[in-house]
XYZ file of N, CA, C and O in Angstrom:
212
model
N 0.800 2.848 -34.333
C 0.608 4.129 -33.475
C 1.915 4.646 -33.407
O 2.587 4.359 -32.678
N 1.946 5.913 -33.774
C 3.199 6.920 -33.514
C 2.657 8.306 -33.324
O 1.442 8.674 -33.632
N 3.761 8.838 -33.188
C 3.492 10.468 -32.804
C 4.049 11.125 -34.020
O 5.140 10.833 -34.515
N 3.604 12.199 -34.320
C 3.841 13.053 -35.281
C 5.226 14.027 -35.233
O 5.629 14.215 -36.530
N 5.477 14.269 -33.882
C 6.893 15.061 -33.874
C 7.385 15.151 -32.217
O 6.455 14.275 -31.391
N 8.301 15.649 -31.974
C 8.861 15.395 -30.541
C 7.644 16.150 -29.931
O 7.737 15.791 -28.689
N 7.536 17.582 -30.655
C 6.546 17.798 -29.562
C 5.530 17.294 -29.182
O 4.945 17.628 -28.061
N 4.689 16.538 -30.159
C 3.537 15.815 -30.006
C 3.824 14.656 -28.928
O 3.091 14.406 -28.039
N 5.089 13.888 -28.874
C 5.521 13.012 -28.108
C 5.414 13.589 -26.568
O 5.115 12.982 -25.317
N 6.288 14.806 -26.697
C 6.350 15.508 -25.155
C 5.237 15.996 -24.587
O 4.893 15.554 -23.509
N 4.276 16.400 -25.485
C 2.968 16.612 -24.580
C 2.028 15.495 -24.255
O 1.649 15.530 -23.208
N 2.414 14.258 -24.851
C 1.467 13.079 -24.584
C 2.382 12.772 -23.114
O 1.684 12.228 -22.388
N 3.513 12.876 -23.165
C 4.384 12.680 -21.710
C 3.720 13.378 -20.551
O 3.660 12.759 -19.674
N 3.906 14.896 -21.159
C 3.146 15.494 -20.189
C 1.790 15.063 -19.692
O 1.634 15.340 -18.485
N 0.920 14.746 -20.299
C -0.692 14.612 -20.089
C -0.513 13.264 -18.956
O -1.230 13.445 -18.288
N 0.428 12.584 -19.520
C 0.494 11.177 -18.682
C 0.958 11.259 -17.652
O 0.539 10.848 -16.271
N 2.186 12.333 -17.549
C 2.506 12.913 -16.153
C 1.552 13.413 -14.998
O 1.634 12.931 -13.685
N 0.862 14.114 -15.704
C -0.017 14.857 -14.924
C -1.066 13.576 -14.224
O -1.746 14.135 -13.293
N -1.731 12.969 -15.140
C -2.884 12.052 -15.081
C -2.246 11.010 -14.010
O -3.071 11.140 -13.025
N -0.813 10.482 -14.221
C -0.366 9.782 -13.169
C -0.245 10.449 -11.618
O -0.293 9.559 -10.669
N 0.044 11.690 -11.764
C 0.327 12.431 -10.316
C -0.991 12.605 -9.575
O -0.970 12.098 -8.451
N -2.218 12.531 -10.518
C -3.506 12.271 -9.917
C -3.933 10.851 -9.435
O -4.624 10.709 -8.193
N -3.359 9.901 -10.038
C -3.200 8.630 -9.721
C -2.700 8.219 -8.689
O -3.220 7.533 -7.635
N -1.537 8.901 -8.139
C -0.822 8.573 -7.150
C -1.423 9.370 -5.777
O -1.534 8.872 -4.830
N -2.176 10.419 -6.081
C -2.559 11.174 -5.022
C -4.089 10.349 -4.364
O -4.338 10.671 -3.196
N -4.694 9.894 -5.493
C -6.003 8.736 -4.879
C -5.465 7.345 -4.465
O -6.145 6.896 -3.567
N -4.148 7.058 -4.805
C -3.713 6.021 -4.038
C -3.102 6.001 -2.989
O -3.164 5.217 -1.989
N -2.451 7.398 -2.949
C -2.190 7.708 -1.468
C -0.276 7.122 -1.798
O -0.080 7.173 -0.288
N -0.063 6.744 -2.489
C 1.253 5.920 -2.567
C 2.204 6.238 -3.969
O 1.695 6.338 -4.888
N 3.653 5.873 -3.819
C 4.304 6.273 -4.923
C 4.103 4.950 -6.005
O 3.866 3.687 -5.154
N 3.996 4.871 -6.964
C 3.916 4.084 -7.957
C 5.206 3.260 -8.368
O 5.919 4.081 -9.583
N 6.077 2.375 -8.072
C 7.276 1.827 -8.821
C 7.161 1.783 -10.239
O 8.102 1.323 -10.785
N 6.119 1.272 -10.737
C 5.572 0.962 -11.922
C 5.115 1.788 -12.918
O 4.559 1.647 -13.973
N 5.606 2.980 -12.710
C 4.893 4.270 -13.569
C 5.423 3.980 -14.927
O 4.478 4.620 -15.766
N 6.394 3.494 -15.300
C 6.534 3.623 -16.637
C 5.696 2.512 -17.217
O 4.952 2.994 -18.704
N 5.302 1.633 -16.801
C 3.814 0.765 -17.278
C 2.908 1.598 -17.110
O 1.695 1.435 -18.310
N 2.427 2.203 -16.210
C 1.209 3.220 -16.386
C 1.570 4.069 -17.439
O 0.152 4.435 -18.030
N 2.292 4.619 -17.706
C 2.798 5.887 -18.496
C 2.046 5.093 -19.909
O 1.718 5.882 -20.719
N 2.767 3.966 -20.078
C 2.623 3.241 -21.545
C 1.053 3.162 -21.770
O 0.644 3.297 -22.637
N 0.567 2.434 -20.760
C -1.051 2.194 -20.709
C -1.530 3.442 -21.353
O -2.703 3.479 -22.123
N -1.362 4.336 -20.064
C -2.181 5.648 -20.379
C -1.965 6.431 -22.164
O -3.039 6.564 -22.531
N -0.813 6.252 -22.519
C -0.477 6.991 -23.637
C -0.969 6.044 -25.125
O -1.527 6.472 -25.749
N -1.144 4.463 -24.804
C -1.275 3.701 -26.032
C -2.988 4.056 -25.916
O -3.919 4.104 -26.872
N -3.782 3.948 -24.346
C -5.146 4.238 -24.576
C -5.593 5.678 -25.232
O -6.522 5.691 -25.941
N -4.887 6.491 -24.899
C -5.278 8.336 -25.086
C -5.091 7.813 -26.572
O -6.048 8.454 -27.535
N -4.063 7.355 -27.547
C -3.845 7.370 -29.009
C -5.010 6.881 -29.309
O -5.682 7.408 -30.680
N -5.504 5.764 -28.716
C -6.308 4.990 -29.848
C -7.645 5.027 -29.197
O -8.894 4.646 -29.554
N -7.905 6.308 -28.176
C -9.238 6.844 -28.033
C -10.046 5.830 -27.026
O -11.277 5.874 -27.024
N -9.358 5.061 -26.137
C -10.036 4.385 -25.512
C -10.102 5.074 -23.672
O -9.468 6.119 -23.488
N -10.590 4.286 -23.050
C -10.719 4.839 -21.488
C -9.640 4.443 -20.966
O -8.563 3.716 -21.435
N -9.051 5.707 -20.168
C -8.162 6.000 -19.754
C -7.752 5.449 -18.435
O -9.032 5.360 -17.585
N -6.662 4.954 -17.974
C -6.578 4.657 -16.834
C -6.752 5.271 -15.660
O -6.599 6.386 -15.812
N -7.289 4.745 -14.607
C -7.765 6.095 -13.349
C -6.638 6.100 -12.208
O -5.383 5.339 -12.230
């Protein structure tokens, strides 16, 4: 699973950041394991799987 370009990867990171912001709002706390959450989101998004909440 790879990204086609720097722009493609940057866009995926931005989508993950937005979704993670909503995740932190729902939980009401900062997530110290955000890199793991981003990675899970990006892998699932790329594979067309259900995204983490």
